[in-house]
XYZ file of C-alpha atoms in Angstrom:
677
model
C 34.302 -9.682 25.406
C 37.491 -9.345 27.439
C 38.642 -12.528 29.120
C 38.442 -11.035 32.628
C 34.964 -9.518 32.238
C 31.951 -11.481 33.491
C 29.090 -11.814 31.013
C 26.751 -10.176 33.582
C 28.808 -6.981 33.188
C 28.559 -6.838 29.369
C 26.133 -4.484 27.601
C 25.500 -4.773 23.842
C 23.747 -1.531 22.981
C 22.855 0.555 19.949
C 22.348 4.290 19.645
C 19.292 4.999 17.488
C 17.555 8.204 16.395
C 16.473 10.555 13.632
C 19.192 12.218 11.565
C 20.792 15.200 13.395
C 19.429 14.252 16.845
C 23.043 13.918 18.023
C 23.719 10.155 18.101
C 27.311 10.357 16.909
C 28.038 13.347 19.181
C 26.751 11.324 22.165
C 28.945 8.372 21.118
C 32.039 10.584 20.770
C 31.519 11.865 24.354
C 31.073 8.301 25.610
C 34.392 7.290 24.000
C 36.159 10.329 25.478
C 34.881 9.941 29.047
C 35.537 6.182 29.085
C 39.131 6.785 27.957
C 38.636 5.111 24.566
C 39.500 8.369 22.766
C 41.962 10.987 23.993
C 40.218 13.892 22.295
C 36.632 14.654 21.366
C 35.897 14.287 17.650
C 33.221 16.664 16.384
C 30.792 15.675 13.634
C 30.655 19.230 12.214
C 34.465 19.254 11.858
C 34.483 15.857 10.128
C 36.577 14.414 12.979
C 34.164 11.972 14.628
C 35.833 8.617 15.351
C 32.683 6.657 14.520
C 32.117 8.501 11.212
C 35.343 7.268 9.631
C 34.309 7.082 5.977
C 35.225 10.146 3.843
C 31.593 10.581 2.749
C 30.455 10.563 6.388
C 33.030 13.174 7.354
C 32.163 15.457 4.428
C 28.397 15.263 4.874
C 28.342 15.181 8.696
C 26.059 12.127 8.735
C 26.425 8.480 9.696
C 26.140 6.117 6.702
C 27.348 2.784 8.030
C 26.856 1.428 11.545
C 30.178 1.420 13.407
C 31.052 -0.896 16.307
C 33.217 -0.007 19.293
C 33.956 -1.269 22.812
C 34.602 0.755 25.958
C 34.733 0.278 29.754
C 32.785 2.233 32.380
C 33.187 1.301 36.047
C 32.862 -2.510 35.968
C 30.833 -2.620 32.749
C 32.114 -3.476 29.263
C 29.946 -1.688 26.707
C 29.781 -2.725 23.050
C 28.239 0.182 21.137
C 26.828 0.293 17.616
C 26.322 3.877 16.365
C 23.653 3.580 13.667
C 22.646 5.935 10.823
C 19.636 8.228 11.218
C 18.866 8.745 7.520
C 16.010 6.606 6.183
C 18.085 5.530 3.136
C 20.334 3.523 5.481
C 17.597 1.995 7.628
C 18.896 -1.540 6.922
C 21.964 -0.628 9.001
C 19.647 0.029 11.950
C 17.580 -3.095 11.292
C 20.496 -5.516 11.265
C 22.141 -3.824 14.264
C 18.986 -4.031 16.401
C 18.671 -7.701 15.466
C 21.802 -8.495 17.511
C 21.566 -5.954 20.358
C 20.335 -6.463 23.918
C 19.479 -2.805 24.611
C 19.335 0.595 22.938
C 19.515 4.318 23.636
C 17.011 6.455 21.763
C 18.426 9.959 21.296
C 15.901 12.763 20.756
C 16.486 16.430 20.010
C 14.701 18.582 22.603
C 13.994 21.100 19.808
C 12.423 18.865 17.133
C 11.160 16.178 19.531
C 10.112 12.795 18.124
C 10.752 12.945 14.368
C 9.662 10.463 11.652
C 12.841 8.399 11.553
C 12.804 8.291 15.378
C 9.439 6.534 15.074
C 10.781 4.123 12.451
C 13.829 3.043 14.468
C 11.770 2.835 17.661
C 9.337 0.477 15.929
C 12.289 -1.554 14.653
C 13.546 -1.867 18.248
C 10.032 -2.885 19.368
C 9.960 -5.562 16.634
C 13.089 -7.176 18.070
C 11.865 -6.624 21.665
C 14.890 -4.483 22.545
C 14.683 -2.675 25.950
C 15.327 1.060 25.649
C 16.376 4.149 27.560
C 15.886 7.660 26.142
C 18.320 10.575 26.151
C 16.789 13.974 25.383
C 19.630 15.963 23.853
C 20.221 19.600 22.813
C 18.603 21.159 25.909
C 20.936 24.132 25.402
C 19.394 25.002 22.019
C 16.789 27.713 21.356
C 13.331 26.135 21.325
C 14.293 23.182 23.563
C 11.286 21.619 25.310
C 12.074 18.692 27.615
C 8.554 17.927 28.856
C 7.076 18.517 25.382
C 9.440 15.865 23.967
C 8.398 13.421 26.715
C 4.745 14.004 25.778
C 5.577 13.375 22.102
C 7.187 10.071 23.120
C 3.890 9.013 24.694
C 1.804 10.092 21.702
C 3.968 8.997 18.779
C 5.834 5.991 20.159
C 3.043 4.507 22.270
C 5.543 4.075 25.089
C 5.704 4.721 28.847
C 8.497 7.217 29.547
C 9.839 7.390 33.112
C 11.486 10.734 33.900
C 14.544 9.959 36.068
C 16.295 13.311 35.480
C 15.134 16.910 35.198
C 17.037 19.738 33.474
C 18.020 22.787 35.516
C 17.074 25.577 33.141
C 16.544 25.406 29.387
C 18.099 26.910 26.251
C 20.851 29.421 27.255
C 20.032 28.853 30.943
C 20.646 25.093 30.842
C 23.383 24.457 33.432
C 22.888 21.112 35.157
C 20.539 18.180 35.734
C 18.707 16.830 38.770
C 19.044 13.105 39.505
C 15.598 12.234 40.894
C 16.713 8.785 42.068
C 19.743 9.879 44.144
C 18.229 13.310 44.926
C 21.241 15.345 43.785
C 22.033 18.104 41.310
C 24.862 17.191 38.890
C 27.019 20.061 37.622
C 29.764 19.738 34.979
C 33.059 21.591 34.813
C 33.383 23.357 31.447
C 37.170 23.754 31.783
C 37.722 19.977 31.709
C 35.290 19.551 28.756
C 32.802 17.958 31.139
C 35.224 15.217 32.257
C 34.818 16.280 35.905
C 31.464 16.858 37.542
C 30.061 17.339 41.013
C 26.973 16.069 42.837
C 25.478 18.899 44.913
C 22.394 19.573 46.989
C 19.405 20.558 44.840
C 18.980 24.384 44.769
C 15.829 25.626 46.528
C 14.288 27.038 43.309
C 14.171 23.517 41.774
C 13.022 21.630 44.908
C 9.250 21.888 44.242
C 9.509 20.542 40.670
C 11.976 17.835 41.749
C 9.663 16.649 44.562
C 6.689 16.537 42.171
C 8.549 14.437 39.590
C 10.189 12.128 42.141
C 6.719 11.419 43.543
C 5.494 10.625 40.001
C 8.561 8.416 39.384
C 7.951 6.300 42.507
C 4.219 6.100 41.788
C 4.842 4.821 38.222
C 7.555 2.312 39.199
C 5.482 1.024 42.146
C 2.859 -0.224 39.659
C 5.422 -2.814 38.480
C 6.860 -3.812 41.878
C 4.774 -5.096 44.800
C 7.378 -4.307 47.508
C 7.687 -0.725 46.275
C 3.912 -0.399 46.155
C 3.658 -1.465 49.820
C 6.357 1.010 50.852
C 4.742 3.765 48.755
C 1.271 3.213 50.253
C 2.741 3.020 53.770
C 4.651 6.259 53.015
C 7.933 4.743 54.228
C 11.332 5.748 52.837
C 12.291 3.924 49.640
C 16.005 3.223 49.441
C 17.929 3.858 46.197
C 19.116 0.246 45.483
C 15.512 -1.049 45.633
C 14.300 1.737 43.370
C 17.102 1.105 40.858
C 16.381 -2.650 40.856
C 12.669 -2.044 40.222
C 13.404 0.393 37.348
C 15.888 -2.086 35.860
C 13.339 -4.907 35.883
C 10.572 -2.734 34.349
C 13.010 -1.515 31.652
C 14.181 -5.024 30.729
C 10.535 -6.193 30.659
C 9.863 -3.241 28.274
C 7.216 -1.801 30.576
C 9.036 1.531 31.079
C 11.599 3.701 29.263
C 13.845 5.709 31.662
C 14.299 9.256 30.316
C 17.592 11.090 30.843
C 18.635 14.493 29.556
C 21.606 16.658 28.655
C 23.460 18.554 25.932
C 26.109 16.310 24.367
C 27.753 19.100 22.364
C 28.216 21.094 25.609
C 29.552 17.941 27.355
C 26.673 17.656 29.828
C 24.728 14.526 30.769
C 26.943 11.746 29.399
C 28.381 10.169 32.575
C 24.897 9.595 34.123
C 23.880 8.081 30.771
C 26.816 5.649 31.058
C 25.690 4.794 34.600
C 22.156 4.193 33.295
C 23.447 1.795 30.610
C 24.890 -0.411 33.351
C 22.003 0.070 35.785
C 18.963 -0.277 33.511
C 19.879 -2.089 30.268
C 20.243 -5.887 30.179
C 23.332 -8.054 29.902
C 23.192 -11.083 27.571
C 22.018 -13.224 30.523
C 19.101 -10.885 31.327
C 17.328 -11.357 27.997
C 15.546 -14.573 26.967
C 17.865 -17.076 25.206
C 17.632 -16.614 21.445
C 15.753 -19.319 19.569
C 16.970 -21.213 16.544
C 15.869 -24.339 14.730
C 17.555 -27.563 13.687
C 18.194 -27.339 9.904
C 16.765 -30.809 9.233
C 14.235 -31.635 11.945
C 12.997 -28.061 12.526
C 13.196 -28.683 16.287
C 13.392 -25.418 18.311
C 16.749 -24.928 20.058
C 17.412 -22.336 22.797
C 20.908 -20.814 22.865
C 22.047 -20.076 26.403
C 24.703 -17.348 26.746
C 27.420 -19.724 27.983
C 30.922 -20.284 26.603
C 30.605 -23.990 27.416
C 27.505 -24.473 25.204
C 27.661 -25.295 21.449
C 28.465 -22.365 19.163
C 25.590 -20.255 17.798
C 26.547 -16.952 16.139
C 24.915 -14.637 13.607
C 26.663 -12.626 10.884
C 24.786 -9.322 10.978
C 26.970 -7.267 8.650
C 29.688 -7.700 6.044
C 32.140 -4.914 5.190
C 35.014 -4.630 2.760
C 37.928 -3.020 4.578
C 41.184 -2.482 2.704
C 40.013 -5.008 0.115
C 39.389 -7.779 2.655
C 36.054 -9.196 3.725
C 35.268 -8.455 7.370
C 32.224 -10.138 8.913
C 30.601 -8.652 12.021
C 29.378 -11.464 14.250
C 27.234 -11.626 17.402
C 28.018 -14.743 19.434
C 24.931 -15.962 21.309
C 26.422 -19.129 22.815
C 29.712 -21.009 22.745
C 32.917 -19.359 21.574
C 34.984 -18.611 18.490
C 38.720 -19.336 18.413
C 41.402 -18.378 15.900
C 42.102 -21.218 13.467
C 38.929 -23.099 14.398
C 36.539 -24.556 11.848
C 32.881 -23.467 11.882
C 29.842 -24.642 9.939
C 27.325 -22.560 7.953
C 24.157 -24.719 7.878
C 22.355 -22.424 5.405
C 24.996 -23.138 2.760
C 26.035 -26.548 4.159
C 29.646 -25.330 4.095
C 32.635 -25.303 6.404
C 34.484 -22.031 7.047
C 37.734 -21.224 8.830
C 38.263 -18.414 11.363
C 41.520 -16.685 10.355
C 41.320 -13.686 12.705
C 39.055 -12.387 15.462
C 39.027 -8.626 16.028
C 37.673 -6.301 18.693
C 36.360 -3.328 16.728
C 36.828 0.380 17.369
C 35.171 2.023 14.330
C 37.685 1.226 11.538
C 40.523 0.366 13.958
C 40.916 -3.192 15.178
C 42.569 -5.176 17.966
C 43.350 -8.866 17.462
C 42.143 -11.372 20.062
C 42.612 -15.161 20.264
C 39.037 -16.005 21.215
C 35.618 -14.474 21.797
C 32.894 -15.873 24.024
C 29.111 -15.733 24.385
C 27.694 -12.215 24.436
C 30.489 -10.758 22.283
C 30.221 -8.670 19.115
C 33.418 -9.077 17.087
C 34.845 -8.784 13.595
C 35.899 -12.025 11.884
C 38.272 -12.382 8.934
C 38.477 -15.579 6.867
C 34.833 -16.319 6.029
C 34.773 -16.782 2.245
C 31.182 -17.695 1.356
C 29.108 -16.752 4.435
C 27.050 -13.562 4.181
C 24.751 -11.222 6.105
C 22.000 -12.905 8.115
C 23.630 -16.356 8.077
C 24.408 -18.575 11.053
C 27.730 -19.976 12.229
C 27.722 -23.104 14.418
C 29.436 -26.498 14.666
C 28.671 -29.457 12.406
C 27.966 -31.597 15.491
C 25.327 -29.133 16.789
C 23.765 -27.471 13.715
C 21.341 -24.589 14.281
C 19.678 -21.985 12.061
C 19.018 -18.605 13.677
C 16.204 -16.427 12.337
C 17.330 -14.480 9.263
C 17.325 -10.701 8.999
C 14.538 -9.187 6.871
C 15.723 -6.870 4.106
C 13.889 -4.017 2.394
C 12.998 -3.853 -1.291
C 14.784 -1.109 -3.318
C 12.511 1.691 -4.563
C 14.769 3.812 -6.768
C 17.180 3.057 -9.625
C 19.918 4.764 -11.628
C 21.681 3.669 -14.792
C 25.494 3.604 -14.669
C 27.979 2.918 -17.423
C 31.789 2.813 -17.249
C 33.768 5.720 -18.726
C 36.635 3.555 -20.038
C 37.366 -0.093 -20.890
C 39.444 -0.357 -17.706
C 36.423 0.799 -15.674
C 34.258 -1.774 -17.483
C 36.440 -4.581 -16.129
C 36.263 -3.256 -12.571
C 32.594 -2.297 -12.316
C 31.152 -5.805 -11.841
C 33.758 -6.707 -9.230
C 33.160 -3.455 -7.295
C 29.377 -3.841 -7.335
C 29.655 -7.456 -6.151
C 31.592 -6.174 -3.116
C 29.022 -3.454 -2.419
C 26.113 -5.914 -2.673
C 27.882 -8.267 -0.245
C 28.036 -5.336 2.199
C 24.550 -3.975 1.577
C 21.578 -6.327 0.971
C 19.311 -3.391 -0.003
C 21.468 -2.642 -3.051
C 20.815 -4.614 -6.241
C 22.403 -4.451 -9.693
C 21.347 -5.917 -13.024
C 22.431 -5.500 -16.619
C 19.940 -3.995 -19.059
C 20.365 -6.048 -22.221
C 18.705 -3.403 -24.409
C 20.991 -0.518 -23.432
C 24.069 -2.353 -22.110
C 23.861 -0.220 -18.960
C 24.060 -1.458 -15.384
C 20.915 -0.622 -13.396
C 21.618 0.075 -9.706
C 18.642 -0.006 -7.337
C 18.621 1.233 -3.746
C 16.637 2.831 -0.926
C 16.869 6.481 -2.001
C 18.760 9.183 -3.879
C 21.318 9.646 -1.081
C 21.910 5.880 -0.830
C 22.811 5.641 -4.541
C 24.790 8.894 -4.423
C 26.997 7.446 -1.671
C 27.536 4.207 -3.643
C 28.701 6.174 -6.721
C 30.967 8.326 -4.543
C 32.515 5.224 -2.939
C 33.051 3.605 -6.361
C 35.080 6.626 -7.393
C 36.961 7.201 -4.107
C 37.687 3.691 -2.855
C 37.955 1.750 -6.108
C 38.969 4.450 -8.611
C 36.099 3.350 -10.865
C 34.742 6.198 -12.992
C 31.155 5.949 -14.254
C 28.568 8.054 -16.060
C 25.301 8.202 -14.129
C 21.808 8.502 -15.596
C 18.836 10.189 -13.927
C 17.187 8.319 -11.030
C 14.291 6.071 -12.024
C 11.484 4.774 -9.867
C 11.379 1.011 -9.295
C 7.731 0.125 -9.942
C 5.866 -3.122 -9.291
C 3.296 -4.819 -11.522
C 0.047 -6.566 -10.643
C -3.190 -7.641 -12.351
C -6.760 -6.396 -12.189
C -8.808 -9.460 -13.165
C -8.735 -13.207 -12.702
C -7.145 -15.012 -15.657
C -6.635 -18.664 -16.516
C -4.358 -20.311 -19.046
C -2.465 -23.516 -19.771
C 0.869 -24.227 -21.408
C 2.635 -27.344 -22.692
C 6.343 -27.956 -23.070
C 7.108 -30.976 -25.218
C 10.591 -31.052 -26.768
C 13.470 -33.378 -27.378
C 16.750 -32.007 -26.042
C 20.061 -33.906 -26.372
C 18.239 -37.133 -27.173
C 15.831 -36.921 -24.229
C 12.165 -35.995 -24.517
C 10.868 -33.480 -21.941
C 7.126 -33.200 -21.336
C 5.157 -31.010 -18.957
C 1.666 -29.501 -19.115
C 0.094 -27.236 -16.497
C -2.973 -25.031 -16.103
C -2.719 -21.943 -13.883
C -5.269 -19.476 -12.522
C -4.086 -16.004 -11.427
C -6.128 -13.722 -9.151
C -5.394 -10.243 -7.752
C -4.775 -9.871 -3.988
C -5.154 -6.831 -1.669
C -2.289 -4.301 -1.659
C 0.740 -5.338 0.351
C -0.150 -9.055 0.391
C 2.766 -10.184 -1.763
C 2.830 -13.389 -3.854
C 1.108 -16.684 -3.061
C 1.165 -20.094 -4.711
C -1.391 -22.861 -4.112
C -1.648 -26.323 -5.668
C -5.291 -27.287 -6.182
C -4.497 -30.739 -7.533
C -3.794 -34.098 -5.914
C -0.528 -36.041 -5.796
C -2.097 -38.482 -8.279
C -2.311 -35.725 -10.909
C 1.301 -34.668 -10.447
C 4.018 -36.037 -8.107
C 4.820 -33.615 -5.214
C 8.401 -33.093 -6.454
C 7.056 -31.621 -9.697
C 4.549 -29.416 -7.843
C 7.557 -27.789 -6.146
C 9.129 -27.395 -9.607
C 5.969 -25.680 -10.912
C 6.067 -23.288 -7.934
C 9.726 -22.499 -8.704
C 8.850 -21.757 -12.345
C 5.945 -19.516 -11.290
C 8.000 -17.555 -8.740
C 10.818 -17.014 -11.232
C 8.281 -15.834 -13.813
C 6.790 -13.316 -11.338
C 10.200 -11.657 -10.988
C 9.551 -9.954 -14.333
C 6.076 -8.797 -15.367
C 4.706 -8.544 -18.912
C 4.052 -4.795 -18.857
C 7.516 -3.295 -18.290
C 9.488 -6.138 -16.752
C 9.062 -5.046 -13.094
C 8.497 -7.630 -10.315
C 4.876 -8.790 -9.935
C 3.210 -8.517 -6.493
C -0.200 -9.004 -4.871
C -1.067 -12.033 -7.005
C -2.268 -15.499 -6.042
C -1.306 -18.273 -8.474
C -3.200 -21.557 -8.351
C -2.136 -24.745 -10.072
C -5.546 -26.047 -11.189
C -4.590 -28.936 -13.505
C -1.547 -30.801 -14.790
C -0.792 -33.642 -17.162
C 1.924 -36.125 -16.230
C 3.481 -38.749 -18.501
C 5.576 -41.429 -16.835
C 9.283 -41.277 -17.757
C 8.762 -38.147 -19.910
C 7.970 -35.637 -17.140
C 11.075 -33.654 -16.158
C 11.858 -30.685 -13.900
C 12.892 -28.642 -16.913
C 9.576 -29.278 -18.674
C 7.428 -28.274 -15.675
C 9.552 -25.214 -14.868
C 9.281 -23.935 -18.441
C 5.571 -24.760 -18.890
C 4.745 -23.075 -15.543
C 6.697 -19.981 -16.572
C 4.984 -19.852 -19.990
C 1.500 -20.266 -18.482
C 2.210 -17.631 -15.827
C 3.435 -15.037 -18.350
C 0.396 -15.602 -20.597
C -2.006 -15.360 -17.645
C -0.337 -12.118 -16.518
C -0.832 -10.503 -19.918
C -4.514 -11.590 -19.942
C -5.185 -10.258 -16.416
C -5.192 -6.523 -17.340
C -1.776 -5.785 -15.810
C -1.021 -2.320 -14.399
C 1.813 -0.563 -12.563
C 2.104 0.092 -8.854
C 4.401 2.921 -7.820
C 6.156 3.569 -4.490
C 4.268 6.040 -2.297
C 6.336 7.906 0.291
C 5.451 9.345 3.691
C 6.888 12.859 3.816
C 7.190 15.088 6.882
C 8.170 18.728 6.300
C 9.306 21.140 9.018
C 8.625 24.622 7.656
C 8.417 28.186 9.071
C 4.803 29.328 9.330
C 5.059 32.082 6.722
C 5.993 29.569 3.989
C 3.303 26.960 4.746
C 1.011 27.951 1.852
C 3.780 27.743 -0.762
C 4.916 24.333 0.496
C 1.370 22.913 0.514
C 0.772 24.269 -3.000
C 3.946 22.590 -4.221
C 2.959 19.263 -2.605
C -0.488 19.404 -4.238
C 1.164 20.029 -7.615
C 3.239 16.890 -7.067
C 0.109 14.778 -6.519
C 0.599 14.666 -2.750
C -2.147 14.253 -0.161
C -1.822 16.306 3.027
C -2.582 14.106 6.039
C -1.976 16.532 8.905
C -0.540 19.947 9.799
C 0.711 20.488 13.342
C 2.082 23.604 14.971
C 5.379 23.116 16.811
C 7.828 25.662 18.173
C 6.989 28.501 15.785
C 6.942 26.212 12.754
C 4.486 23.942 10.986
C 4.989 20.195 10.625
C 3.246 19.011 7.445
C 2.669 15.272 7.001
C 1.801 14.052 3.506
C 1.935 11.034 1.215
C 3.451 11.664 -2.220
C 4.428 9.402 -5.163
C 8.200 8.892 -5.198
C 8.327 9.782 -8.900
C 7.296 13.343 -7.970
C 9.900 13.786 -5.216
C 13.139 13.899 -7.214
C 14.999 17.128 -6.517
C 12.524 18.099 -3.783
C 15.246 19.237 -1.365
C 16.285 21.977 -3.843
C 12.659 23.089 -4.382
C 11.987 23.207 -0.637
C 15.129 25.222 0.051
C 14.251 27.810 -2.587
C 10.597 27.989 -1.449
C 11.539 28.532 2.223
C 14.741 30.594 1.881
C 16.734 27.574 3.032
C 14.817 27.193 6.317
C 12.598 24.201 5.495
C 13.679 20.607 6.174
C 12.019 17.324 5.305
C 12.322 13.607 5.800
C 10.885 10.911 3.553
C 10.390 7.193 3.930
C 8.739 4.438 1.926
C 5.099 3.808 2.860
C 3.524 1.402 0.347
C 3.006 0.590 -3.329
C -0.186 1.841 -4.975
C -1.721 2.330 -8.409
C -0.065 4.939 -10.612
């Protein structure tokens, strides 16, 4: 946050949507019209400022969330442009965790698509107020009101139309501002930089009056003064109407809906106005809660520079070989050279540099205050989701939840030189991306990389080769299964050995029972403290949980199991942590093998957009892959097929779909749940 900007005038926002809805194009226009960029970068030319990675520019998609800052009127806007592809959903998750508001971008042609629903639910989870921008109104098949209806149906939200398009498809020329009662027209010669507010043409008056009446009626439900004025049929002035919409938006009662065509440079300046008018500043949202690391006492972090420091690292990136941590400061301030405390690791860290970010370009600043999103250099140990504070006022902010990988590939270095680099490179990638895991397969000597999808792993391999000059051979993708058991099983194990002159003794009895799908892992101690001291019960739990990381069937993690400690033998002076950890692990493994173990495989939700004439072929192919069709909807001359399909059957599906539909079919896929193979 700039030193001369009041915190009330700061907006921390994210741009969220399905892939290809136009998020990055909207962001590029915002940067151009706010003077942050001096030319418009186009995604399809690989020139977008926010898509700075080579892979992003080549593929025309956003892979990593990029942060930038710009000014509009008196408002300082920190923007995070997030990916739309489901493989990079963690980028959206951790961005929304630290944002105060968001803009949902929807294509007027496709409407509300699957990933739009996912990111919208993520924003709901973090209670992030939203405005919607319906884009691509100039495209064939655009349907503004149809998209608004889809928002109601699919997102369970209350859209508030504050703008209407003048014309649609090739006829789209301008928009009507229902609040200020003006038509806004853009000048094509200045690339939309200049625009004019005119009187509304007579042919649009009837529709504009109808929707302004609806707007006031909806907003009046959330504001008593407006309701009185509405019922009395008195004139409602614009400032009061704006204030009422702002309050309902921040309270997440309404979602203002704006419209335009970003690629044709129409609709962006009113969107910038709406960011300032409707979305909250850091002082408009409830203070974030944290807890004292030792006492567990709840602490509220007020957005004030004078309060103790509370900041969250929401992303780590390796830029030019150096670790850059992206930090949201909730209270207090960071200063260059100052010492901070990471309570999760009980470690001190030093702030070497503080940077205002503009995609991959950076500006150094001496300090950053409450409400800021900045880059920090100098943090050695601290990682994603961890808190920075002061030792005198320790606080732990809620961690960010990460997703489990569902797909794996085997990689092996091409040369001895690559062998030396591969571990170091993967360590850097895993520091950046918590949804990426790597392990060594002792049987084959290969490194097994696991991630969120084929594209996710493809990008990692590409970056290894481009950025780190590490050449690898890549095996075929493999599904990451889970294991569970079918029946209750009970077993005991004893560890009694002398190691380095000390005898270690531990004996436990465990009972394992299956749980419903999606429940996870549970541990319960059904013995008293007299049977086994509490410290050793915790040790038994540790041994059990470590054992469940690798099942007895094929070594996959075990889920949906409840483990009960039903008996234990304790011998004074002989009982050790090692003995109880090992005996618990032995008992757990034996009980797993007795419990009729079986595999669970990842099941994906797939949505396919296909021309009507190819519907039969696509459905036949899905049935052959073991898919179950859940619904078929007609939309804009095409069919939208929703299905659930095992991930193992979806490798190479994009190629099959293209050949079956003459290149006209598209699909999106996201993880749904694990189920029996």
